CSV table of C-alpha atoms in Angstrom, one decimal:
chain,number,residue,atom,x,y,z
A,1,UNK,CA,-58.4,1.7,101.9
A,2,UNK,CA,-57.0,4.3,99.3
A,3,UNK,CA,-57.2,3.6,95.6
A,4,UNK,CA,-57.9,0.0,96.1
A,5,UNK,CA,-55.0,-0.6,98.5
A,6,UNK,CA,-54.9,-1.1,102.5
A,7,UNK,CA,-53.0,1.3,104.1
A,8,UNK,CA,-51.6,1.6,107.6
A,9,UNK,CA,-51.9,4.9,109.8
A,10,UNK,CA,-49.9,6.3,112.7
A,11,UNK,CA,-53.1,8.0,114.0
A,12,UNK,CA,-53.9,6.8,117.2
A,13,UNK,CA,-57.6,7.8,117.3
A,14,UNK,CA,-59.2,4.1,117.3
A,15,UNK,CA,-62.8,3.8,117.5
A,16,UNK,CA,-64.3,0.3,118.5
A,17,UNK,CA,-67.6,-0.7,117.0
A,18,UNK,CA,-69.3,-4.0,116.8
A,19,UNK,CA,-67.9,-4.4,113.3
A,20,UNK,CA,-64.3,-3.9,114.5
A,21,UNK,CA,-61.6,-1.6,115.2
A,22,UNK,CA,-61.6,1.4,112.9
A,23,UNK,CA,-58.9,4.3,112.8
A,24,UNK,CA,-59.2,8.0,111.7
A,25,UNK,CA,-57.4,8.8,108.4
A,26,UNK,CA,-54.6,11.4,108.7
A,27,UNK,CA,-54.2,14.1,106.3
A,28,UNK,CA,-51.9,12.3,103.9
A,29,UNK,CA,-54.4,9.5,103.5
A,30,UNK,CA,-57.2,12.0,102.9
A,31,UNK,CA,-55.0,13.7,100.2
A,32,UNK,CA,-54.0,10.2,98.7
A,33,UNK,CA,-57.9,9.4,98.6
A,34,UNK,CA,-58.7,12.7,96.9
A,35,UNK,CA,-56.1,12.0,94.5
A,36,UNK,CA,-57.2,8.5,93.8
A,37,UNK,CA,-60.9,9.8,93.3
A,38,UNK,CA,-59.9,12.2,90.7
A,39,UNK,CA,-57.7,9.8,88.8
A,40,UNK,CA,-60.7,7.4,88.9
A,41,UNK,CA,-62.8,10.1,87.7
A,42,UNK,CA,-61.0,10.8,84.6
A,43,UNK,CA,-61.5,7.1,83.5
A,44,UNK,CA,-65.4,7.2,84.4
A,45,UNK,CA,-65.8,10.6,82.5
A,46,UNK,CA,-64.2,9.1,79.3
A,47,UNK,CA,-66.5,6.3,79.6
A,48,UNK,CA,-69.6,5.6,77.2
A,49,UNK,CA,-73.1,5.7,78.7
A,50,UNK,CA,-73.3,1.7,77.9
A,51,UNK,CA,-70.0,1.2,79.9
A,52,UNK,CA,-71.4,3.1,82.9
A,53,UNK,CA,-74.7,0.9,82.9
A,54,UNK,CA,-72.8,-2.2,82.8
A,55,UNK,CA,-70.9,-1.0,85.8
A,56,UNK,CA,-73.8,-0.3,87.7
A,57,UNK,CA,-75.6,-3.3,86.9
A,58,UNK,CA,-72.6,-5.2,88.1
A,59,UNK,CA,-72.6,-3.4,91.3
A,60,UNK,CA,-76.1,-4.3,91.6
A,61,UNK,CA,-75.5,-7.9,91.1
A,62,UNK,CA,-72.6,-8.1,93.5
A,63,UNK,CA,-74.5,-6.3,96.2
A,64,UNK,CA,-77.5,-9.0,95.7
A,65,UNK,CA,-75.0,-11.7,96.2
A,66,UNK,CA,-73.9,-10.4,99.6
A,67,UNK,CA,-77.4,-9.1,100.6
A,68,UNK,CA,-77.5,-11.2,103.7
A,69,UNK,CA,-74.1,-10.1,104.9
A,70,UNK,CA,-74.5,-6.5,103.9
A,71,UNK,CA,-77.8,-6.4,105.9
A,72,UNK,CA,-76.6,-8.2,109.0
A,73,UNK,CA,-73.7,-5.3,109.3
A,74,UNK,CA,-76.2,-2.8,108.4
A,75,UNK,CA,-78.4,-4.1,111.5
A,76,UNK,CA,-75.4,-4.6,113.6
A,77,UNK,CA,-74.0,-0.8,112.9
A,78,UNK,CA,-77.5,0.8,113.2
A,79,UNK,CA,-79.3,-1.3,115.6
A,80,UNK,CA,-82.3,-1.1,113.4
A,81,UNK,CA,-84.5,-4.1,112.8
A,82,UNK,CA,-84.4,-6.7,109.8
A,83,UNK,CA,-87.4,-5.2,108.1
A,84,UNK,CA,-85.8,-1.7,108.2
A,85,UNK,CA,-82.4,-2.9,107.0
A,86,UNK,CA,-84.1,-4.9,104.2
A,87,UNK,CA,-86.0,-1.7,103.2
A,88,UNK,CA,-82.8,0.4,103.1
A,89,UNK,CA,-81.0,-2.3,101.0
A,90,UNK,CA,-84.0,-2.3,98.4
A,91,UNK,CA,-84.2,1.3,98.3
A,92,UNK,CA,-80.6,1.5,97.6
A,93,UNK,CA,-80.8,-1.0,94.7
A,94,UNK,CA,-83.7,1.1,93.3
A,95,UNK,CA,-81.6,4.1,93.1
A,96,UNK,CA,-79.0,2.5,91.5
A,97,UNK,CA,-81.6,1.2,88.9
A,98,UNK,CA,-83.0,4.5,88.5
A,99,UNK,CA,-79.3,5.8,87.5
A,100,UNK,CA,-79.1,2.9,84.9
A,101,UNK,CA,-82.4,4.0,83.6
A,102,UNK,CA,-80.9,7.6,83.2
A,103,UNK,CA,-78.2,6.1,81.4
A,104,UNK,CA,-80.4,4.5,79.0
A,105,UNK,CA,-82.1,7.5,78.0
A,106,UNK,CA,-79.2,10.0,78.2
A,107,UNK,CA,-81.7,12.5,79.4
A,108,UNK,CA,-79.4,13.8,82.1
A,109,UNK,CA,-76.9,14.8,79.5
A,110,UNK,CA,-79.4,17.9,78.7
A,111,UNK,CA,-78.0,18.1,75.3
A,112,UNK,CA,-78.9,21.0,73.0
A,113,UNK,CA,-78.0,22.3,69.5
A,114,UNK,CA,-78.7,25.9,68.8
A,115,UNK,CA,-78.5,26.5,64.8
A,116,UNK,CA,-79.4,28.7,62.0
A,117,UNK,CA,-79.0,31.9,64.2
A,118,UNK,CA,-77.6,34.3,61.4
A,119,UNK,CA,-74.0,35.4,61.9
A,120,UNK,CA,-73.4,33.0,64.8
A,121,UNK,CA,-71.6,29.7,64.9
A,122,UNK,CA,-73.7,26.6,66.1
A,123,UNK,CA,-74.2,26.5,69.8
A,124,UNK,CA,-73.9,23.0,71.5
A,125,UNK,CA,-74.5,22.3,74.9
A,126,UNK,CA,-74.0,19.2,77.2
A,127,UNK,CA,-73.5,18.2,80.6
A,128,UNK,CA,-70.2,16.6,81.7
A,129,UNK,CA,-69.3,15.0,85.1
A,130,UNK,CA,-67.5,17.3,87.1
A,131,UNK,CA,-65.6,15.0,89.2
A,132,UNK,CA,-65.6,13.5,92.8
A,133,UNK,CA,-67.5,15.0,95.7
A,134,UNK,CA,-66.2,14.5,99.2
A,135,UNK,CA,-69.0,13.9,101.9
A,136,UNK,CA,-68.1,13.8,105.6
A,137,UNK,CA,-71.0,12.0,107.6
A,138,UNK,CA,-71.5,10.9,111.3
A,139,UNK,CA,-71.5,7.3,112.1
A,140,UNK,CA,-73.8,5.4,114.4
A,141,UNK,CA,-71.0,3.5,116.0
A,142,UNK,CA,-69.0,6.2,118.0
C-alpha cells in the first residue's frame, strides 16, 4: 500500500507467514512511499495542535474497536501469549495518549522569545516537524 492505494509488484521475493503472503517492495514502490509520506507531512506540519490531537484520539478509538483482531494478529505473528499481546496493545495506546497530552500543553514546541537586547531584533524560536522518518525493521515471520 502506497499513499492509501494497493499496488502490484513484479518482485518475486515472496514471504509466507501465518498472516498471509507478503512481497518485498521494489525500488520504485519505496520511492513512491517516501514521496507520499513527504506529501502527507506538509499537510500534517501545517495542521493545528488541536487537529493533531483529534487525529490521534481518532486513532486510539479505531484501534480500540479492532482490539481483539489486532491482538490475535500480533499473537499469530509473534507467537507471544495473550497477556503479553494485551500488554503491548495497552502500552501502544498509552504512548499515543502521552502524545495527545504533549499536544495539549504544547511544551514540545520549546517556543521562546528573546527581547530587549539593545541593538538586536527579537529572537523567536519554535520547533517544527522535520518530516517523515524511514525505519527498516526485522519481522518475526521470516
